[in-house]
Amino acid sequence: MFGLQRIEIMRTLKTTIALAFIAVTTICNASPTKTSLSGEWDWADAPESRTFSIDLKLNGNQIVGQYCAVAQSGNKTDCDDEKNPNLHGELDRAGRSAAVEFTSFFGAKKGKAVLKISKGRLIWHVTQDPVDGEFYAPRDAVMDRH
């Protein structure tokens, strides 16, 4: 009798472990999470005369995206209607921040920025202004998921 009880306990334990593994794997692979850079983001406290949004996609540790910056009450639109990524970079090991290089849609190139997640928000910080053209993205922005 003890042998049969032991076998039944082992089966129950194996089933429980398998279900727990499936649950954890599903939760970890769900996307986007509050800590993921992936997704659409909007400038949380933008001045009335400006807007800024970013659409980010992850592929492994690579990040690609497109921003849209509108300034001077709509007189300067640093955007593209098409899906033309204008920023790319690499995630850090934890996957919570990325160093990116970006270009503007006004010809400026080789800009650099850091993106990071803090308390569920995306922080955009330009570390090097782009050269050889104009750009209208803010130098700093706190962004909410769209």
mmCIF file with all atom_site columns, C-alpha atoms in Angstrom, residues 37-115:
data_model
loop_
_atom_site.group_PDB
_atom_site.id
_atom_site.type_symbol
_atom_site.label_atom_id
_atom_site.label_alt_id
_atom_site.label_comp_id
_atom_site.label_asym_id
_atom_site.label_entity_id
_atom_site.label_seq_id
_atom_site.pdbx_PDB_ins_code
_atom_site.Cartn_x
_atom_site.Cartn_y
_atom_site.Cartn_z
_atom_site.occupancy
_atom_site.B_iso_or_equiv
_atom_site.pdbx_formal_charge
_atom_site.auth_seq_id
_atom_site.auth_comp_id
_atom_site.auth_asym_id
_atom_site.auth_atom_id
_atom_site.pdbx_PDB_model_num
ATOM 1  C CA . LEU A 1 37  ? 11.146 48.579 -24.403 1.00 0.00 ? 37  LEU A CA 1
ATOM 2  C CA . SER A 1 38  ? 9.012  47.145 -27.203 1.00 0.00 ? 38  SER A CA 1
ATOM 3  C CA . GLY A 1 39  ? 5.813  48.960 -28.122 1.00 0.00 ? 39  GLY A CA 1
ATOM 4  C CA . GLU A 1 40  ? 4.373  52.366 -28.903 1.00 0.00 ? 40  GLU A CA 1
ATOM 5  C CA . TRP A 1 41  ? 5.258  55.245 -26.580 1.00 0.00 ? 41  TRP A CA 1
ATOM 6  C CA . ASP A 1 42  ? 4.028  58.850 -26.252 1.00 0.00 ? 42  ASP A CA 1
ATOM 7  C CA . TRP A 1 43  ? 5.651  61.833 -24.501 1.00 0.00 ? 43  TRP A CA 1
ATOM 8  C CA . ALA A 1 44  ? 3.800  62.036 -21.176 1.00 0.00 ? 44  ALA A CA 1
ATOM 9  C CA . ASP A 1 45  ? 4.115  65.735 -20.324 1.00 0.00 ? 45  ASP A CA 1
ATOM 10 C CA . ALA A 1 46  ? 4.805  67.298 -23.704 1.00 0.00 ? 46  ALA A CA 1
ATOM 11 C CA . PRO A 1 47  ? 4.410  71.062 -23.999 1.00 0.00 ? 47  PRO A CA 1
ATOM 12 C CA . GLU A 1 48  ? 1.278  72.110 -25.881 1.00 0.00 ? 48  GLU A CA 1
ATOM 13 C CA . SER A 1 49  ? 3.286  73.092 -28.971 1.00 0.00 ? 49  SER A CA 1
ATOM 14 C CA . ARG A 1 50  ? 5.051  69.695 -29.299 1.00 0.00 ? 50  ARG A CA 1
ATOM 15 C CA . THR A 1 51  ? 4.446  65.962 -29.527 1.00 0.00 ? 51  THR A CA 1
ATOM 16 C CA . PHE A 1 52  ? 6.824  63.029 -29.588 1.00 0.00 ? 52  PHE A CA 1
ATOM 17 C CA . SER A 1 53  ? 6.155  59.326 -30.037 1.00 0.00 ? 53  SER A CA 1
ATOM 18 C CA . ILE A 1 54  ? 8.279  56.240 -30.634 1.00 0.00 ? 54  ILE A CA 1
ATOM 19 C CA . ASP A 1 55  ? 7.381  52.805 -31.998 1.00 0.00 ? 55  ASP A CA 1
ATOM 20 C CA . LEU A 1 56  ? 9.993  50.219 -30.951 1.00 0.00 ? 56  LEU A CA 1
ATOM 21 C CA . LYS A 1 57  ? 10.487 46.614 -32.029 1.00 0.00 ? 57  LYS A CA 1
ATOM 22 C CA . LEU A 1 58  ? 12.868 44.075 -30.511 1.00 0.00 ? 58  LEU A CA 1
ATOM 23 C CA . ASN A 1 59  ? 14.633 41.253 -32.311 1.00 0.00 ? 59  ASN A CA 1
ATOM 24 C CA . GLY A 1 60  ? 16.833 39.431 -29.829 1.00 0.00 ? 60  GLY A CA 1
ATOM 25 C CA . ASN A 1 61  ? 19.110 42.070 -28.336 1.00 0.00 ? 61  ASN A CA 1
ATOM 26 C CA . GLN A 1 62  ? 18.628 44.438 -31.302 1.00 0.00 ? 62  GLN A CA 1
ATOM 27 C CA . ILE A 1 63  ? 16.150 47.320 -31.165 1.00 0.00 ? 63  ILE A CA 1
ATOM 28 C CA . VAL A 1 64  ? 14.724 49.121 -34.193 1.00 0.00 ? 64  VAL A CA 1
ATOM 29 C CA . GLY A 1 65  ? 12.181 51.889 -34.256 1.00 0.00 ? 65  GLY A CA 1
ATOM 30 C CA . GLN A 1 66  ? 10.768 55.047 -35.665 1.00 0.00 ? 66  GLN A CA 1
ATOM 31 C CA . TYR A 1 67  ? 10.071 58.293 -33.904 1.00 0.00 ? 67  TYR A CA 1
ATOM 32 C CA . CYS A 1 68  ? 7.714  61.092 -34.800 1.00 0.00 ? 68  CYS A CA 1
ATOM 33 C CA . ALA A 1 69  ? 8.421  64.570 -33.424 1.00 0.00 ? 69  ALA A CA 1
ATOM 34 C CA . VAL A 1 70  ? 6.158  67.540 -34.063 1.00 0.00 ? 70  VAL A CA 1
ATOM 35 C CA . ALA A 1 71  ? 7.387  70.986 -32.976 1.00 0.00 ? 71  ALA A CA 1
ATOM 36 C CA . GLN A 1 72  ? 6.568  74.667 -33.330 1.00 0.00 ? 72  GLN A CA 1
ATOM 37 C CA . SER A 1 73  ? 2.815  74.042 -33.057 1.00 0.00 ? 73  SER A CA 1
ATOM 38 C CA . GLY A 1 74  ? 2.877  71.703 -36.045 1.00 0.00 ? 74  GLY A CA 1
ATOM 39 C CA . ASN A 1 75  ? 5.118  73.800 -38.297 1.00 0.00 ? 75  ASN A CA 1
ATOM 40 C CA . LYS A 1 76  ? 7.967  71.259 -38.048 1.00 0.00 ? 76  LYS A CA 1
ATOM 41 C CA . THR A 1 77  ? 7.080  67.596 -38.480 1.00 0.00 ? 77  THR A CA 1
ATOM 42 C CA . ASP A 1 78  ? 10.057 65.269 -38.044 1.00 0.00 ? 78  ASP A CA 1
ATOM 43 C CA . CYS A 1 79  ? 8.131  62.136 -39.101 1.00 0.00 ? 79  CYS A CA 1
ATOM 44 C CA . ASP A 1 80  ? 7.517  59.818 -41.997 1.00 0.00 ? 80  ASP A CA 1
ATOM 45 C CA . ASP A 1 81  ? 4.110  58.394 -42.929 1.00 0.00 ? 81  ASP A CA 1
ATOM 46 C CA . GLU A 1 82  ? 5.769  55.212 -44.134 1.00 0.00 ? 82  GLU A CA 1
ATOM 47 C CA . LYS A 1 83  ? 7.361  52.587 -41.920 1.00 0.00 ? 83  LYS A CA 1
ATOM 48 C CA . ASN A 1 84  ? 10.951 53.827 -42.226 1.00 0.00 ? 84  ASN A CA 1
ATOM 49 C CA . PRO A 1 85  ? 12.892 53.088 -39.048 1.00 0.00 ? 85  PRO A CA 1
ATOM 50 C CA . ASN A 1 86  ? 15.134 55.971 -38.046 1.00 0.00 ? 86  ASN A CA 1
ATOM 51 C CA . LEU A 1 87  ? 16.667 54.540 -34.888 1.00 0.00 ? 87  LEU A CA 1
ATOM 52 C CA . HIS A 1 88  ? 18.501 51.336 -34.112 1.00 0.00 ? 88  HIS A CA 1
ATOM 53 C CA . GLY A 1 89  ? 20.668 50.001 -31.346 1.00 0.00 ? 89  GLY A CA 1
ATOM 54 C CA . GLU A 1 90  ? 21.381 47.262 -28.889 1.00 0.00 ? 90  GLU A CA 1
ATOM 55 C CA . LEU A 1 91  ? 19.810 46.275 -25.574 1.00 0.00 ? 91  LEU A CA 1
ATOM 56 C CA . ASP A 1 92  ? 21.862 45.917 -22.437 1.00 0.00 ? 92  ASP A CA 1
ATOM 57 C CA . ARG A 1 93  ? 22.135 42.454 -20.875 1.00 0.00 ? 93  ARG A CA 1
ATOM 58 C CA . ALA A 1 94  ? 19.143 43.008 -18.585 1.00 0.00 ? 94  ALA A CA 1
ATOM 59 C CA . GLY A 1 95  ? 16.994 44.163 -21.514 1.00 0.00 ? 95  GLY A CA 1
ATOM 60 C CA . ARG A 1 96  ? 15.882 47.307 -19.663 1.00 0.00 ? 96  ARG A CA 1
ATOM 61 C CA . SER A 1 97  ? 17.906 49.911 -21.548 1.00 0.00 ? 97  SER A CA 1
ATOM 62 C CA . ALA A 1 98  ? 19.411 50.462 -24.971 1.00 0.00 ? 98  ALA A CA 1
ATOM 63 C CA . ALA A 1 99  ? 21.955 52.722 -26.608 1.00 0.00 ? 99  ALA A CA 1
ATOM 64 C CA . VAL A 1 100 ? 20.590 53.803 -29.994 1.00 0.00 ? 100 VAL A CA 1
ATOM 65 C CA . GLU A 1 101 ? 21.735 55.814 -32.977 1.00 0.00 ? 101 GLU A CA 1
ATOM 66 C CA . PHE A 1 102 ? 19.105 57.876 -34.771 1.00 0.00 ? 102 PHE A CA 1
ATOM 67 C CA . THR A 1 103 ? 18.565 60.086 -37.797 1.00 0.00 ? 103 THR A CA 1
ATOM 68 C CA . SER A 1 104 ? 15.940 62.755 -38.355 1.00 0.00 ? 104 SER A CA 1
ATOM 69 C CA . PHE A 1 105 ? 13.637 63.065 -41.323 1.00 0.00 ? 105 PHE A CA 1
ATOM 70 C CA . PHE A 1 106 ? 15.264 66.472 -41.964 1.00 0.00 ? 106 PHE A CA 1
ATOM 71 C CA . GLY A 1 107 ? 18.611 64.934 -42.956 1.00 0.00 ? 107 GLY A CA 1
ATOM 72 C CA . ALA A 1 108 ? 20.368 64.993 -39.571 1.00 0.00 ? 108 ALA A CA 1
ATOM 73 C CA . LYS A 1 109 ? 22.304 61.815 -38.826 1.00 0.00 ? 109 LYS A CA 1
ATOM 74 C CA . LYS A 1 110 ? 24.445 60.084 -36.235 1.00 0.00 ? 110 LYS A CA 1
ATOM 75 C CA . GLY A 1 111 ? 22.441 61.228 -33.230 1.00 0.00 ? 111 GLY A CA 1
ATOM 76 C CA . LYS A 1 112 ? 22.766 59.081 -30.126 1.00 0.00 ? 112 LYS A CA 1
ATOM 77 C CA . ALA A 1 113 ? 20.283 58.446 -27.350 1.00 0.00 ? 113 ALA A CA 1
ATOM 78 C CA . VAL A 1 114 ? 19.743 56.167 -24.391 1.00 0.00 ? 114 VAL A CA 1
ATOM 79 C CA . LEU A 1 115 ? 16.383 54.492 -23.842 1.00 0.00 ? 115 LEU A CA 1
#
